[in-house]
Amino acid sequence: MTVEHNESILIVDFGSQVTQLIARRVREAGVYSEIAPFTTAREAFERMKPQGIILSGSPASVLTEGSPRVPQEIFDSGLPILGICYGQQTMTHQLGGEVVLGDSGEFGQAFVDVVEGCALFDGLWQVGEKHQVWMSHGDKVTRLADGFRAVAVSPGAPHAVIANDDKRYYAMQFHPEVVHTPDGARLLANFVRHVCGLHGEWTMAEFRAAKIAEIRAQVGSGRVICGLSGGVDSAVAAVLIHEAIGEQLTCVFVDHGLMRSGEADQVVSLFRGHYNIPLVHVNAETLFLGGLAGLTDPEAKRKFIGKTFIEVFEDEAKKIGGADFLAQGTLYPDVIESVSFTGGPSVTIKSHHNVGGLPERMNMKLVEPLRELFKDEVRELGRELGLPDIFVGRHPFPGPGLAIRIPGEVTKERCDILRKADAIYLEEIRNAGLYDAIWQAFAVLLPVRSVGVMGDGRTYDNVLALRAVTSTDGMTAVAFQFPGDFLPRVATRIVNEVRGVNRVTYDYTSKPPGTIEWE
Ligand code: XMP
């Protein structure tokens, strides 16, 4: 079940790498949007009853037999349509124009000349101006379908932007959704507001109210159980559900002893003290550390933690008499069914840990109130619900916790060393005002010892690696560049204050080829 939105835009996905960004830009313009793969676009269209359609890019070519098409219903609906890149090509092809295989293509930065006005350019681009855009295409439109005119041109694309004002169809060869098209967000906002005539009133307050009504309708008088991980997503989901159904919700926090310094206390005091939400706090440190003893292989550690987490959670759920629903903080990027043109399952790099499998085993239905939101929208909803900023703005933290930041065997002693060093590192990052500029920062305790000299004595102790990355979604990342004296200061503090560490290094690897976590 999903919330009914008064104003919405359907994005038909043809498999572009950047389709999610179109949804982001439309939501930034204040209109709710959803992505549907072209294969299920017809159903999504009937369910959503949108006021406008956007067609995404694609790695495919319209000239290839069997390549994706826009469902005819969408053209028959009379609604405004915006085609982007492949979207422009398939629109042109399906409406009777001509697309040819480009002999060279245009990739990267390009400039378009505005030759005529149109609703997309309102208040933004004037005739005679030149504007920077980001192109990525091989094929191109060579003859327009009836009723279209070219309103912007580029050296590689004579039909860089085209318009059919009567039908309210617009299309562009470049990608307005990426930041390398500086006016792209405003072009998309013009489509949503000026062409589709939407008011753009989608706010988090509206979302919160609608979601609460939806949760009440879904759950009725049933009981809901929610696993808290200590992270933002499950906390926001729990607070929202509690606002909807109060005491029908019980939260279970399985404390595996692999949390950062003070983190478990923070979760418990926030839920019990601040929100007065029923919370079962299971201290399972001994169980987890006992089972991790002797395990050194990263996947073996991950699998043990995942399995044990589910067992403990299940036991606790039974103790409180079971539940009809399991609440999870699943986000939109996890539910988008992206279209694959290469086929075949992708390689498992790391088995991510979650509570998968539980709902069937315990005969529970899922409540996933965040499944339409992106990470930063979840943070905004958290603030809207009154969660403290320090909690909402937290860096992501992996389910298996510190265990995957201690390559080799995990022991209580090594967890304690890492916790102390990590706390110093994060404190310095906060003091320097850098916390929010970083996607994730943490320390890794290496299974390596090095020789040092402290006072007049020799030391032979642990080596620590510091990691900090910037990223937008965790899929790719680059190492954060700290100002000159920052890292030496942190290294000195850690070696002086944390017994057991005598050397500190910094990890400059980006993802790919590295990953963010070390295991
Ligand atoms: P990697 O290391 O794969 O991490 O580059 C990408 C992002 O995912 C987080 N991560 C996890 N999160 N369970 C989680 O909930 C996991 O098992 C897990 N492993 C990695 C990681 O912290 C980063 O944000």
Coordinates of C-alpha atoms in Angstrom, one line a residue, residues 179-456:
V179 CA 25.0 18.2 -11.7
H180 CA 27.2 18.7 -14.8
T181 CA 24.1 20.3 -16.5
P182 CA 24.1 23.4 -14.2
D183 CA 20.5 24.5 -15.1
G184 CA 19.2 20.9 -15.3
A185 CA 17.3 21.0 -12.0
R186 CA 15.6 24.2 -13.1
L187 CA 14.7 22.8 -16.5
L188 CA 13.1 19.8 -14.7
A189 CA 11.3 22.1 -12.3
N190 CA 9.9 24.1 -15.3
F191 CA 8.6 20.8 -16.8
V192 CA 6.9 19.9 -13.5
R193 CA 5.5 23.4 -12.7
H194 CA 5.0 25.2 -16.0
V195 CA 4.3 22.3 -18.3
C196 CA 2.4 20.0 -16.0
G197 CA 1.0 22.9 -14.0
L198 CA 1.8 21.4 -10.6
H199 CA 2.1 23.5 -7.5
G200 CA 5.0 21.6 -5.9
E201 CA 3.6 21.3 -2.3
W202 CA 5.1 17.9 -1.5
T203 CA 6.7 18.4 1.9
M204 CA 7.9 16.2 4.7
A205 CA 5.0 17.4 7.0
E206 CA 2.5 16.2 4.3
F207 CA 4.4 13.0 3.9
R208 CA 4.4 12.4 7.7
A209 CA 0.6 12.9 8.0
A210 CA -0.2 10.8 5.0
K211 CA 2.1 8.0 6.2
I212 CA 0.6 8.0 9.7
A213 CA -2.8 7.5 8.2
E214 CA -1.5 4.7 6.0
I215 CA 0.2 2.9 8.8
R216 CA -3.0 3.0 10.9
A217 CA -5.0 1.6 8.0
Q218 CA -2.4 -1.2 7.3
V219 CA -1.9 -2.3 10.9
G220 CA -5.4 -1.9 12.4
S221 CA -5.2 -3.3 15.9
G222 CA -2.3 -5.6 15.1
R223 CA 1.0 -5.6 16.9
V224 CA 4.2 -4.4 15.3
I225 CA 7.8 -5.2 16.2
C226 CA 10.7 -3.2 15.1
G227 CA 14.4 -4.1 15.2
L228 CA 16.5 -1.0 16.1
S229 CA 20.1 -1.2 14.7
G230 CA 21.3 2.0 16.3
G231 CA 21.2 3.7 12.9
V232 CA 19.0 6.5 11.5
D233 CA 16.7 4.5 9.3
S234 CA 15.3 2.1 11.8
A235 CA 15.0 4.9 14.4
V236 CA 13.0 7.1 12.1
A237 CA 10.8 4.2 11.1
A238 CA 10.2 3.4 14.7
V239 CA 9.4 6.9 15.8
L240 CA 7.0 7.4 12.9
I241 CA 5.2 4.1 13.6
H242 CA 5.0 4.9 17.2
E243 CA 3.3 8.2 16.4
A244 CA 0.8 6.3 14.3
I245 CA 0.0 3.3 16.6
G246 CA 1.5 4.1 20.0
E247 CA 1.7 1.1 22.4
Q248 CA 1.0 -1.4 19.6
L249 CA 4.7 -1.0 18.7
T250 CA 7.5 -2.7 20.5
C251 CA 11.1 -2.1 19.6
V252 CA 13.9 -4.6 20.1
F253 CA 17.5 -3.5 20.2
V254 CA 19.9 -6.4 19.9
D255 CA 23.2 -5.0 21.4
H256 CA 25.9 -7.2 19.9
G257 CA 28.7 -5.4 21.8
L258 CA 30.1 -4.3 18.5
M259 CA 28.7 -0.7 18.7
R260 CA 30.8 2.4 18.9
S261 CA 31.5 4.2 22.2
G262 CA 28.3 5.4 23.9
E263 CA 26.1 4.3 21.0
A264 CA 24.0 1.7 22.7
D265 CA 23.2 4.1 25.7
Q266 CA 22.2 6.8 23.2
V267 CA 19.7 4.5 21.5
V268 CA 18.2 3.3 24.8
S269 CA 17.9 6.7 26.4
L270 CA 16.4 8.2 23.2
F271 CA 13.7 5.6 23.0
R272 CA 13.0 5.0 26.6
G273 CA 13.6 8.4 28.0
H274 CA 12.8 10.9 25.3
Y275 CA 10.0 9.1 23.4
N276 CA 8.8 6.6 26.0
I277 CA 8.6 3.9 23.3
P278 CA 8.5 0.3 24.7
L279 CA 12.0 -1.0 24.1
V280 CA 13.5 -4.4 24.8
H281 CA 17.3 -4.0 25.2
V282 CA 19.0 -7.3 24.8
N283 CA 22.6 -7.3 25.9
A284 CA 24.1 -10.1 23.8
E285 CA 27.7 -9.1 23.8
T286 CA 28.9 -12.4 25.3
L287 CA 27.0 -14.5 22.8
F288 CA 28.3 -12.6 19.8
L289 CA 32.0 -12.3 21.0
G290 CA 31.9 -16.0 22.1
G291 CA 30.8 -17.0 18.6
L292 CA 33.3 -14.7 16.9
A293 CA 36.2 -16.3 18.7
G294 CA 38.5 -18.0 16.3
L295 CA 36.7 -16.6 13.2
T296 CA 39.0 -14.6 10.9
D297 CA 37.4 -14.8 7.4
P298 CA 35.3 -11.7 6.7
E299 CA 32.3 -13.6 5.2
A300 CA 32.4 -16.1 8.1
K301 CA 32.2 -13.2 10.6
R302 CA 29.4 -11.5 8.7
K303 CA 27.4 -14.8 8.3
F304 CA 27.7 -15.6 12.0
I305 CA 26.6 -12.1 13.1
G306 CA 23.7 -12.1 10.6
K307 CA 22.4 -15.5 11.7
T308 CA 22.9 -14.9 15.4
F309 CA 21.2 -11.5 15.2
I310 CA 18.1 -13.1 13.6
E311 CA 18.0 -15.9 16.3
V312 CA 18.2 -13.4 19.2
F313 CA 15.6 -11.1 17.6
E314 CA 13.3 -14.1 17.0
D315 CA 13.7 -15.3 20.6
E316 CA 12.8 -11.8 22.0
A317 CA 9.9 -11.5 19.6
K318 CA 8.5 -14.8 20.9
K319 CA 9.0 -13.7 24.5
I320 CA 6.8 -10.6 24.0
G321 CA 4.1 -12.8 22.5
G322 CA 5.0 -12.4 18.8
A323 CA 3.7 -9.7 16.5
D324 CA 1.6 -9.5 13.3
F325 CA 4.0 -7.1 11.6
L326 CA 7.7 -6.5 11.3
A327 CA 8.8 -2.9 10.8
Q328 CA 11.9 -2.2 8.7
G329 CA 13.7 1.0 7.6
T330 CA 14.0 -0.1 4.0
L331 CA 14.8 2.9 1.7
Y332 CA 13.9 3.7 -1.9
P333 CA 17.2 2.8 -3.5
D334 CA 16.8 -0.7 -2.1
V335 CA 13.3 -1.2 -3.7
I336 CA 13.9 0.3 -7.1
E337 CA 13.8 -2.5 -9.5
S338 CA 16.6 -1.4 -11.8
V339 CA 16.5 -2.6 -15.3
S340 CA 19.5 -4.7 -16.3
F341 CA 20.5 -4.9 -19.9
T342 CA 23.5 -7.1 -19.2
G343 CA 21.5 -9.8 -17.5
G344 CA 22.7 -12.3 -14.9
P345 CA 23.2 -11.9 -11.2
S346 CA 25.9 -9.6 -10.0
V347 CA 28.8 -10.9 -8.0
T348 CA 28.4 -10.9 -4.2
I349 CA 31.2 -8.6 -2.9
K350 CA 30.0 -8.7 0.7
S351 CA 26.9 -10.3 2.2
H352 CA 25.1 -7.4 3.8
H353 CA 23.5 -8.2 7.1
N354 CA 19.7 -7.6 7.6
V355 CA 16.8 -9.4 9.1
G356 CA 15.8 -11.0 5.8
G357 CA 13.9 -14.3 6.1
L358 CA 12.3 -13.5 9.5
P359 CA 8.9 -12.3 8.2
E360 CA 8.2 -15.7 6.6
R361 CA 9.6 -17.7 9.4
M362 CA 7.4 -15.9 11.9
N363 CA 4.5 -15.4 9.7
M364 CA 4.7 -11.6 9.9
K365 CA 3.8 -9.0 7.3
L366 CA 6.2 -6.1 6.6
V367 CA 5.7 -2.4 7.5
E368 CA 8.2 -0.3 5.6
P369 CA 7.2 3.3 5.9
L370 CA 10.4 4.7 4.4
R371 CA 10.4 2.7 1.2
E372 CA 9.6 5.7 -0.9
L373 CA 12.4 7.9 0.5
F374 CA 16.0 8.6 -0.2
K375 CA 18.6 8.7 2.7
D376 CA 18.6 12.5 3.0
E377 CA 14.8 12.6 2.9
V378 CA 14.8 10.1 5.8
R379 CA 17.0 12.6 7.7
E380 CA 14.6 15.4 6.9
L381 CA 11.7 13.2 8.1
G382 CA 13.7 12.5 11.3
R383 CA 14.1 16.2 12.0
E384 CA 10.4 16.7 11.2
L385 CA 9.6 14.1 13.9
G386 CA 11.9 15.9 16.3
L387 CA 14.8 13.4 16.5
P388 CA 17.9 15.2 17.7
D389 CA 20.2 16.5 15.0
I390 CA 23.2 14.6 16.4
F391 CA 21.3 11.4 15.9
V392 CA 19.7 12.2 12.6
G393 CA 22.9 13.4 11.0
R394 CA 24.9 10.3 12.0
H395 CA 27.2 8.6 9.5
P396 CA 26.0 5.2 8.4
F397 CA 27.2 2.3 10.5
P398 CA 27.2 -1.3 9.2
G399 CA 25.0 -4.0 10.8
P400 CA 28.0 -6.2 11.7
G401 CA 29.5 -3.2 13.5
L402 CA 33.1 -3.1 14.7
A403 CA 33.6 -6.7 13.8
I404 CA 34.2 -5.8 10.2
R405 CA 36.6 -3.0 11.3
I406 CA 38.8 -5.5 13.1
P407 CA 40.4 -7.6 10.4
G408 CA 41.4 -11.0 11.9
E409 CA 40.0 -12.3 15.2
V410 CA 37.5 -10.0 17.1
T411 CA 38.0 -9.9 20.9
K412 CA 36.6 -7.7 23.6
E413 CA 40.0 -6.2 24.2
R414 CA 40.4 -5.3 20.5
C415 CA 36.9 -3.9 20.4
D416 CA 37.7 -1.7 23.4
I417 CA 40.9 -0.4 21.8
L418 CA 39.1 0.4 18.6
R419 CA 36.2 2.1 20.4
K420 CA 38.6 4.5 22.2
A421 CA 40.6 5.4 19.0
D422 CA 37.4 5.8 16.9
A423 CA 35.9 8.1 19.5
I424 CA 39.0 10.4 19.5
Y425 CA 39.0 10.5 15.7
L426 CA 35.2 11.4 15.5
E427 CA 35.6 13.9 18.3
E428 CA 38.4 15.7 16.4
I429 CA 36.3 15.6 13.2
R430 CA 33.3 17.2 15.0
N431 CA 35.6 19.8 16.6
A432 CA 37.0 20.7 13.2
G433 CA 33.5 21.2 11.9
L434 CA 34.0 18.5 9.3
Y435 CA 31.5 15.8 10.4
D436 CA 28.8 16.8 7.9
A437 CA 31.2 17.1 5.0
I438 CA 32.1 13.4 5.3
W439 CA 29.9 10.5 4.3
Q440 CA 31.6 8.1 6.8
A441 CA 34.7 8.3 9.0
F442 CA 36.0 5.5 11.2
A443 CA 39.1 3.7 12.5
V444 CA 40.2 0.2 11.6
L445 CA 42.3 -1.9 14.0
L446 CA 44.8 -3.8 11.8
P447 CA 46.1 -7.3 12.6
V448 CA 49.7 -5.9 12.4
R449 CA 52.1 -4.8 15.1
S450 CA 54.8 -2.3 14.6
V451 CA 57.9 -1.2 16.6
G452 CA 57.8 2.2 18.2
V453 CA 59.6 4.2 20.9
M454 CA 57.8 5.9 23.7
G455 CA 59.8 7.7 26.5
D456 CA 63.0 5.7 26.5

